[in-house]
XYZ file of C-alpha atoms in Angstrom:
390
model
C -3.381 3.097 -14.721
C -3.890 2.522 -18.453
C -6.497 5.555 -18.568
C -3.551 7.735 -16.921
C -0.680 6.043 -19.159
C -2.902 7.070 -22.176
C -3.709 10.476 -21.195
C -0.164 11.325 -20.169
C 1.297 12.722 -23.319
C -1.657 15.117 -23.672
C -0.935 16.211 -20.230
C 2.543 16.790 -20.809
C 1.419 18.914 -24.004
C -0.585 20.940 -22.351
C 1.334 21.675 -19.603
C 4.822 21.765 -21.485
C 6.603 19.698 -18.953
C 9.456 17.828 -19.847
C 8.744 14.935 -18.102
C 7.432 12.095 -19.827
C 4.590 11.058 -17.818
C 3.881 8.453 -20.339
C 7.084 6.425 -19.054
C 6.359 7.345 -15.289
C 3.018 5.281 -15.699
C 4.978 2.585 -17.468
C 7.380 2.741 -14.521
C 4.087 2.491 -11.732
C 2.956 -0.419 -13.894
C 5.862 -2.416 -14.053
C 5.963 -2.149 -10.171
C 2.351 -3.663 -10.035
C 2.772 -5.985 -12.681
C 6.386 -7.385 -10.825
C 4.120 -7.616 -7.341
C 2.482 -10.516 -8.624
C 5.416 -12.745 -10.254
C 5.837 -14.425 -7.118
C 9.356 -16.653 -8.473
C 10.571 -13.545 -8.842
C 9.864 -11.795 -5.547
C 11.135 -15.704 -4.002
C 14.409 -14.366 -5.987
C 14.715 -11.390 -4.722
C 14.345 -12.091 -1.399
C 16.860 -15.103 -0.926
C 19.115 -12.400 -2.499
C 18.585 -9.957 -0.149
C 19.456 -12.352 2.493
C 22.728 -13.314 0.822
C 23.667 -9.920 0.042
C 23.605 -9.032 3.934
C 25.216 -12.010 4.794
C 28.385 -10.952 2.734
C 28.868 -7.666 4.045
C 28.091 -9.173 7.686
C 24.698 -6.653 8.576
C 23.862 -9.459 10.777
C 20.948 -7.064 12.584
C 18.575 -6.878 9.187
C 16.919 -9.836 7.232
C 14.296 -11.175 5.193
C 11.544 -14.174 5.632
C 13.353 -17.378 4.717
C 11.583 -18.892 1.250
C 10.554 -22.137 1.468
C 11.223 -22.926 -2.361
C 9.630 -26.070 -2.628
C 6.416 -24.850 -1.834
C 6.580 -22.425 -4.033
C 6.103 -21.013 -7.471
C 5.135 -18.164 -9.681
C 1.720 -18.316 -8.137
C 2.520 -18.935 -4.678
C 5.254 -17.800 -2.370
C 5.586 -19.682 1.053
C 8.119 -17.725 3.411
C 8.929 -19.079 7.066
C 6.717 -17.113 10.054
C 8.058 -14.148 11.323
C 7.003 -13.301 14.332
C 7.474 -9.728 15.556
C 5.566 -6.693 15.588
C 5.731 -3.243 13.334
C 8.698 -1.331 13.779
C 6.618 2.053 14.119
C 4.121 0.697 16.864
C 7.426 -1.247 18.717
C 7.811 0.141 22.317
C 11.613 -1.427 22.745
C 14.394 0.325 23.763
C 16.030 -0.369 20.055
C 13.866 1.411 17.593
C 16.555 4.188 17.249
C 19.132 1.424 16.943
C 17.026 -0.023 14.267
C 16.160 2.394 12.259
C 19.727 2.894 11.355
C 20.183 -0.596 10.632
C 17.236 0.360 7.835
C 18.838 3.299 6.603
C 21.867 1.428 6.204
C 20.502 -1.387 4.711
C 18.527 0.510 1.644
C 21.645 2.417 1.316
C 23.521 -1.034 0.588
C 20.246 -2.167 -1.296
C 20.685 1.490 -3.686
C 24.281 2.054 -3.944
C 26.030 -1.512 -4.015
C 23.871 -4.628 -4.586
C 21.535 -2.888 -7.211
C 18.451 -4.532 -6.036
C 16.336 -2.075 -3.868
C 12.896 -2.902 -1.705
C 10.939 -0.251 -2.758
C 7.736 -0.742 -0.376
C 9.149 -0.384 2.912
C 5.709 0.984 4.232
C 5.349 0.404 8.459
C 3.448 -2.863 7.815
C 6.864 -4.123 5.895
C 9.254 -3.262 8.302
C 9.334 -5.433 11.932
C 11.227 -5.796 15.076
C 11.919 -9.163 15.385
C 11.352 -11.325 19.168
C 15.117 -11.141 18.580
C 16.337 -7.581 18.426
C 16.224 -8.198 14.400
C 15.239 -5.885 11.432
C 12.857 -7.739 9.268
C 11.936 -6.805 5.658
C 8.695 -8.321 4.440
C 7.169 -7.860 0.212
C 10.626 -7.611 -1.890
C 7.781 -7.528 -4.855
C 8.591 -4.133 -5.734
C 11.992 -3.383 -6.438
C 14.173 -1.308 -8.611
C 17.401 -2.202 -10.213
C 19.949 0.362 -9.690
C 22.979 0.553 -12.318
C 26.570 1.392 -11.084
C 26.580 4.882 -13.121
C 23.166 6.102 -10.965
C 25.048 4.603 -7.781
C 28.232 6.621 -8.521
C 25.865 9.184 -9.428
C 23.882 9.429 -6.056
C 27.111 8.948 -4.319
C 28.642 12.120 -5.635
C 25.513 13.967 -4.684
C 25.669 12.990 -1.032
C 29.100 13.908 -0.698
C 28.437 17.426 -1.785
C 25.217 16.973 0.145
C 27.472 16.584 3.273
C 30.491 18.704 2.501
C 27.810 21.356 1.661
C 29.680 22.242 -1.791
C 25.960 23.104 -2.957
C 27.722 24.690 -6.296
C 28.602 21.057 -7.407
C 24.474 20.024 -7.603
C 23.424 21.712 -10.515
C 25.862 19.117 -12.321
C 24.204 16.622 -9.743
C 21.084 16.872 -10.833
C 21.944 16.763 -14.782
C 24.006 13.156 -14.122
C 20.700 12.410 -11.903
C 18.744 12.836 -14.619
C 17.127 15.795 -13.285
C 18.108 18.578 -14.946
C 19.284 18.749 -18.927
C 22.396 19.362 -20.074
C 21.604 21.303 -22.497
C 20.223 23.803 -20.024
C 22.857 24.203 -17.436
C 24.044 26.970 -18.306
C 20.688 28.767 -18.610
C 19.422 27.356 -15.212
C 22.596 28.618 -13.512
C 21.759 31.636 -15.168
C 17.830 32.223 -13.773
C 18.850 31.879 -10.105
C 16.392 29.640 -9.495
C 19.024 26.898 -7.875
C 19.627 29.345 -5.071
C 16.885 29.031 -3.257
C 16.777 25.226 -3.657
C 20.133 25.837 -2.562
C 18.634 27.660 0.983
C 16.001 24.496 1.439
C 19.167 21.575 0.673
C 20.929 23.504 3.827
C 17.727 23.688 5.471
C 16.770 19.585 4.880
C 20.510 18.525 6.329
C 19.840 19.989 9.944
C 16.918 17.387 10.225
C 13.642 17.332 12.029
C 11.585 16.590 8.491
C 9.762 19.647 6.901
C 7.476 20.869 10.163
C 10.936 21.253 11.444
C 12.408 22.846 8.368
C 9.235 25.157 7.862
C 10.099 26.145 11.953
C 13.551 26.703 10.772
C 13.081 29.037 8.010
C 10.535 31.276 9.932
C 13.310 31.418 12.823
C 15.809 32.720 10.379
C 13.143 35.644 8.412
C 11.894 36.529 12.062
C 15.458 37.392 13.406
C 16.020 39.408 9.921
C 12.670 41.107 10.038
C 11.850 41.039 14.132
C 8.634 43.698 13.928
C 6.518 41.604 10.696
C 3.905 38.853 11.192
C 3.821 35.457 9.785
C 1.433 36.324 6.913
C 3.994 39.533 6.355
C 6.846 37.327 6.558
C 5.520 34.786 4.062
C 5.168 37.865 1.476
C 8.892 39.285 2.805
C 10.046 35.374 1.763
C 8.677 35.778 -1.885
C 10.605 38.989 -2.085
C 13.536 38.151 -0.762
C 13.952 35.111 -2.719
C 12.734 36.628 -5.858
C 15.919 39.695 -5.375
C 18.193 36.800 -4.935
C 17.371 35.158 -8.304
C 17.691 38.776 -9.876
C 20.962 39.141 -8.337
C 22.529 35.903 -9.604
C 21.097 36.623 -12.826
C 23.137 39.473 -13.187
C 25.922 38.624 -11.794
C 25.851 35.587 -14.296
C 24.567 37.585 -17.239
C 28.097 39.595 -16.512
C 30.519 36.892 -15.979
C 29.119 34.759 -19.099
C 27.732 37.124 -21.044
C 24.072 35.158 -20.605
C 21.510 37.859 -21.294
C 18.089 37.411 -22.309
C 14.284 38.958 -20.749
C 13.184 37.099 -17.603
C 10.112 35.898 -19.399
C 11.823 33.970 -21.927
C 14.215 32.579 -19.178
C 11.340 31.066 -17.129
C 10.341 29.898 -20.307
C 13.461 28.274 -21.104
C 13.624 26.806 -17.794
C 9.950 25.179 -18.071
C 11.488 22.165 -20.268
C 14.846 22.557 -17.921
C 13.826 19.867 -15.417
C 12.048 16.437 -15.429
C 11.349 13.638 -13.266
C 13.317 10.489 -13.919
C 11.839 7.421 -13.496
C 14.379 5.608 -11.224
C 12.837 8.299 -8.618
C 9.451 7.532 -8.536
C 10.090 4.470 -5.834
C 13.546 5.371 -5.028
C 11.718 8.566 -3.381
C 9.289 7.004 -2.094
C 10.762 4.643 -0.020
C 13.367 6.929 1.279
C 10.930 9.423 2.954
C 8.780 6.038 3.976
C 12.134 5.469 5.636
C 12.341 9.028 7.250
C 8.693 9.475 8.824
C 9.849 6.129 11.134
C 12.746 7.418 11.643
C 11.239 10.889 12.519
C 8.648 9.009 15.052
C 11.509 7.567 16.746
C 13.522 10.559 16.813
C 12.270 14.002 16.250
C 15.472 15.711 14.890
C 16.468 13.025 12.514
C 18.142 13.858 9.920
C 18.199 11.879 6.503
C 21.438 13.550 5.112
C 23.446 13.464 8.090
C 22.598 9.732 8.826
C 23.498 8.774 5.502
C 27.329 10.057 6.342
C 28.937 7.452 8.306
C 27.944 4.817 5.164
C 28.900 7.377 1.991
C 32.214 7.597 4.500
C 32.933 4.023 4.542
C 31.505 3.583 0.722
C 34.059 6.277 -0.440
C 37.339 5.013 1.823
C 36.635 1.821 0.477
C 36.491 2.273 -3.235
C 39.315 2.988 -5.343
C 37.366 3.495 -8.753
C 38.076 7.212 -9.968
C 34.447 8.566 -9.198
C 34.930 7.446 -5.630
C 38.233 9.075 -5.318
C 36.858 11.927 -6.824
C 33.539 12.161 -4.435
C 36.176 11.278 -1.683
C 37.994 14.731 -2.825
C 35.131 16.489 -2.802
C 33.793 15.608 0.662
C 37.162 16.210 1.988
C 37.880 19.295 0.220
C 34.050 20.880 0.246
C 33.886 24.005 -1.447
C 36.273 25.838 -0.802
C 39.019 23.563 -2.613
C 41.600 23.764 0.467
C 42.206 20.684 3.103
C 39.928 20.849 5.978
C 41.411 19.025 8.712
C 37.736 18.961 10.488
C 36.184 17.624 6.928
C 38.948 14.713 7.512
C 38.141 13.957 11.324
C 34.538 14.170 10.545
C 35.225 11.776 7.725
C 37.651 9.384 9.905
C 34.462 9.494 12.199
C 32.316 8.549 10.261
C 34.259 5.772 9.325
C 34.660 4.436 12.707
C 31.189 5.455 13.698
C 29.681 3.048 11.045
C 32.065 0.288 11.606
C 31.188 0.206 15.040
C 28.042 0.901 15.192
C 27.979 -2.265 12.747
C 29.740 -4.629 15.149
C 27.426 -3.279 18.198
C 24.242 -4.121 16.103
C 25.856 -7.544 15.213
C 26.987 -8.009 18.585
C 23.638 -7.498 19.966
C 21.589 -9.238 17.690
C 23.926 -12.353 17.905
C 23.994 -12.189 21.789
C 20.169 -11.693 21.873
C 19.391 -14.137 19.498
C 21.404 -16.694 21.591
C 19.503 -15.752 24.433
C 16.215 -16.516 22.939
C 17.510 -20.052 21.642
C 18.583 -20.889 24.984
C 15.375 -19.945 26.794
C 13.483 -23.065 27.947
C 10.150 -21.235 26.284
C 11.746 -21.518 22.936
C 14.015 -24.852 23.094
C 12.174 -28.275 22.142
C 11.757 -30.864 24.395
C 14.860 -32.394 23.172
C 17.029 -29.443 23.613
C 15.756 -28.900 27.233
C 16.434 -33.067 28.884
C 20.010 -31.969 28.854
C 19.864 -28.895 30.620
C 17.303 -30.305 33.095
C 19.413 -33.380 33.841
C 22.718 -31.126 34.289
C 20.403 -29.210 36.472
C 19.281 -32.023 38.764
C 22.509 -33.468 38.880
C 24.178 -30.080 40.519
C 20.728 -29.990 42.942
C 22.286 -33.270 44.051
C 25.399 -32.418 44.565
């Protein structure tokens, strides 16, 4: 990691990124370095725990620290015992993957502390029916103006107002501001624009890639897949050409296409807030995707953005709320408001069905004589003998 920190800004020179790969490594090295400050991981995870409490996700939690046996160089957790969510044969994997998705979702956008290693061997289905997290070593800390931020992008995301995302990606940190206007001008956001409607239908990218061949084969019915992958190039590369004219006309943006894709080398970086936020998103998704082939990573994340938004009165909210509602074409869409309504209801439900069943399983396990002590069972045996007798 130091070799690669140290290397990094002759990288960037020499490829004239814009990214600073110098404070990516920084950012992969302060995620090692926090695995092994154990008080801190202790902190994290009681937090977790008390942050899930509050909002009543009864369904999802976290070892239990047993704090006086431990310290910076030790962490002693209660046992867990359960088995990996991805290997799991149960009937509730489906049902528990959503209680994941919704827990990160709280983790990103409201408590500001989010597990960033949610790998299979982190993730179990509890002898209960319960979501457990294991290793909150790696985490990020997520500020309100990124939440907000994120939160506006779903909802556009969702309402599919895809001309909102180029100002997205700039308050994502993705994108300069200084370049908007020339970005919009290259056309190159279209066809990101074509693979954002692609992602929301689901199915991860074998699915997408299936998708996108479906579409070019009913447009050109006669080519092969080797002549279709060449038709794509073109077809995307006329569409850029048309937007930059029809942008070089409306803003008077002109310039030769080799010193826009110049221009637009330095346009775009990574910020460092995505380097685990990504990662344990589409660690989230290929579960998800075993348990359901279709899943879909923007569609699932609807019913919470739908609560999040209905539930917040601070003026980016209300704004995002607009937007969902509204979409793009900036007129009321009483289907936009059902779905919205929906979603609502869908995750408030959906919540009390998880709780519901995790609370009416968990029960049943206490009550089991292969899990009460000795002390718990004389009762139930005597009451038992004494109706025999009767």
């Amino acid at each position: 990691l130091f070799v690669v920190r140290e290397f990094a800004p002759y990288y960037q020179k020499i490829t004239g990124s814009a990214t600073d790969y110098q404070k990516l490594a920084n950012e992969w090295g302060r995620g090692f370095i926090a695995e092994l400050e154990y008080s801190r991981e202790a902190a994290n995870t009681m937090k977790f725990n008390n942050d899930m409490k509050e909002r009543d996700l009864l369904a999802v939690t976290a070892p239990n620290v047993v704090e006086e046996f431990s310290t910076n160089r030790i962490l002693t957790t209660e046992w867990v015992d359960g088995e990996r969510l991805d290997r799991s044969k149960e009937g509730d994997v489906t049902r528990l993957c959503s209680v994941a998705l919704n827990s990160y979702l709280v983790m990103l956008l409201e408590t500001g502390c989010l597990h960033c290693d949610p790998h299979p061997g982190n993730l179990l289905r509890t002898k209960d029916g319960k979501l457990c997290i294991l290793d909150f070593g790696m985490t990020l800390d997520t500020d309100p103006s990124l939440q907000y931020s994120l939160l506006e992008f779903v909802a556009h995301l969702t309402s599919e107002a895809f001309e909102e995302v180029p100002t997205d990606l700039v308050q994502l940190g993705f994108l300069k501001k200084e370049r908007l206007d020339t970005v919009r001008a290259s056309g190159v956001l279209e066809p990101l624009t074509y693979m954002l409607k692609q992602a929301g239908k689901g199915g991860g990218a074998d699915k997408v890639r299936e998708r996108i061949f479906a579409d070019f084969r009913s447009r050109y019915p006669n080519m092969t897949d080797d002549e279709l992958r060449v038709q794509m190039r073109a077809d995307v590369q006329e569409q850029i050409d048309q937007v930059r004219q029809r942008e070089s006309a409306a803003t008077g943006i002109t310039m030769e296409v080799e010193e826009l894709q110049k221009r637009n080398r330095d346009a775009f970086v990574i910020p460092e807030w995505f380097v685990y936020t990504s990662r344990a998103f589409l660690t989230l998704e290929g579960i998800c995707l075993q348990a359901d082939e279709n899943y879909s990573l923007i569609q699932s994340c609807f019913p919470y953005v739908a609560k999040r938004l209905m539930r917040d009165d601070s003026p980016r909210a209300q704004k995002a709320l607009r937007d969902l509602i509204y979409g793009a074409t900036d007129s009321l869409s009483v289907d936009r408001i059902t779905d919205l309504a929906e979603g609502f209801s869908t995750y408030t439900t959906t919540t009390k069905i998880i709780n519901s069943q995790a609370a009416a399983q968990q029960n049943m396990e206490a009550s089991s004589p292969l899990t009460m002590s000795p002390q718990q069972q004389q009762p139930q045996q005597q009451e038992q003998q004494q109706q025999c007798a009767c």
